[in-house]
Amino acid sequence: MTQPPDKVQSMKRGLVAAGIALAVLGVIVGFLPQSVKTVNCGSLFAADKRSAYVSDLGSTLTGSYGVTDRVGECADKRQAMILPVVLLIGGGVALTVTGFVVESRQKPETLQQQTSEAPTA
């Protein structure tokens, strides 16, 4: 089934636009700051362990009960964000590449159509 070229072009543009939007969304989600119980953990792409170390050190020095591991909790929180970010960016790249590769497929003319359109001598 052949599609008109303008419909194919609009489909290509739609795939490329959707792919770029997904990839950009993945990057934005990757840079969103994460926190654990008022401790800043940074983002997936830029980890900030300073607040977590200070919180752990403060609870150790004060001898508070239930020693905390904010550094480990921050690492777990950032680790949980890897899969969604990779899926968003990977899906966006795949859609963008698909949009560039899609071509309109024309049915080859049949032999009868070719001979009926051939000029007669």
PDB file of N, CA and C in Angstrom, residues 108-119:
ATOM      1  N   PRO A 108       6.103  -1.371  -7.548  1.00  0.00           N
ATOM      2  CA  PRO A 108       6.640  -1.364  -8.914  1.00  0.00           C
ATOM      3  C   PRO A 108       5.492  -1.510  -9.913  1.00  0.00           C
ATOM      4  N   GLU A 109       5.637  -0.836 -11.010  1.00  0.00           N
ATOM      5  CA  GLU A 109       4.599  -0.917 -12.030  1.00  0.00           C
ATOM      6  C   GLU A 109       4.555  -2.326 -12.598  1.00  0.00           C
ATOM      7  N   THR A 110       3.370  -2.767 -12.912  1.00  0.00           N
ATOM      8  CA  THR A 110       3.243  -4.094 -13.501  1.00  0.00           C
ATOM      9  C   THR A 110       3.621  -4.029 -14.971  1.00  0.00           C
ATOM     10  N   LEU A 111       3.902  -5.156 -15.541  1.00  0.00           N
ATOM     11  CA  LEU A 111       4.309  -5.228 -16.941  1.00  0.00           C
ATOM     12  C   LEU A 111       3.200  -4.722 -17.849  1.00  0.00           C
ATOM     13  N   GLN A 112       1.957  -5.010 -17.492  1.00  0.00           N
ATOM     14  CA  GLN A 112       0.828  -4.572 -18.327  1.00  0.00           C
ATOM     15  C   GLN A 112       0.724  -3.037 -18.325  1.00  0.00           C
ATOM     16  N   GLN A 113       0.947  -2.408 -17.192  1.00  0.00           N
ATOM     17  CA  GLN A 113       0.879  -0.950 -17.136  1.00  0.00           C
ATOM     18  C   GLN A 113       2.003  -0.340 -17.947  1.00  0.00           C
ATOM     19  N   GLN A 114       3.171  -0.960 -17.915  1.00  0.00           N
ATOM     20  CA  GLN A 114       4.308  -0.432 -18.652  1.00  0.00           C
ATOM     21  C   GLN A 114       4.060  -0.523 -20.172  1.00  0.00           C
ATOM     22  N   THR A 115       3.511  -1.651 -20.612  1.00  0.00           N
ATOM     23  CA  THR A 115       3.299  -1.815 -22.047  1.00  0.00           C
ATOM     24  C   THR A 115       2.144  -0.961 -22.549  1.00  0.00           C
ATOM     25  N   SER A 116       1.138  -0.707 -21.719  1.00  0.00           N
ATOM     26  CA  SER A 116       0.014   0.107 -22.169  1.00  0.00           C
ATOM     27  C   SER A 116       0.408   1.580 -22.253  1.00  0.00           C
ATOM     28  N   GLU A 117       1.406   1.974 -21.460  1.00  0.00           N
ATOM     29  CA  GLU A 117       1.840   3.362 -21.507  1.00  0.00           C
ATOM     30  C   GLU A 117       2.984   3.577 -22.482  1.00  0.00           C
ATOM     31  N   ALA A 118       3.534   2.500 -23.020  1.00  0.00           N
ATOM     32  CA  ALA A 118       4.660   2.626 -23.944  1.00  0.00           C
ATOM     33  C   ALA A 118       4.207   3.280 -25.229  1.00  0.00           C
ATOM     34  N   PRO A 119       5.016   4.147 -25.798  1.00  0.00           N
ATOM     35  CA  PRO A 119       4.637   4.796 -27.060  1.00  0.00           C
ATOM     36  C   PRO A 119       4.603   3.798 -28.208  1.00  0.00           C
TER      37      PRO A 119
END
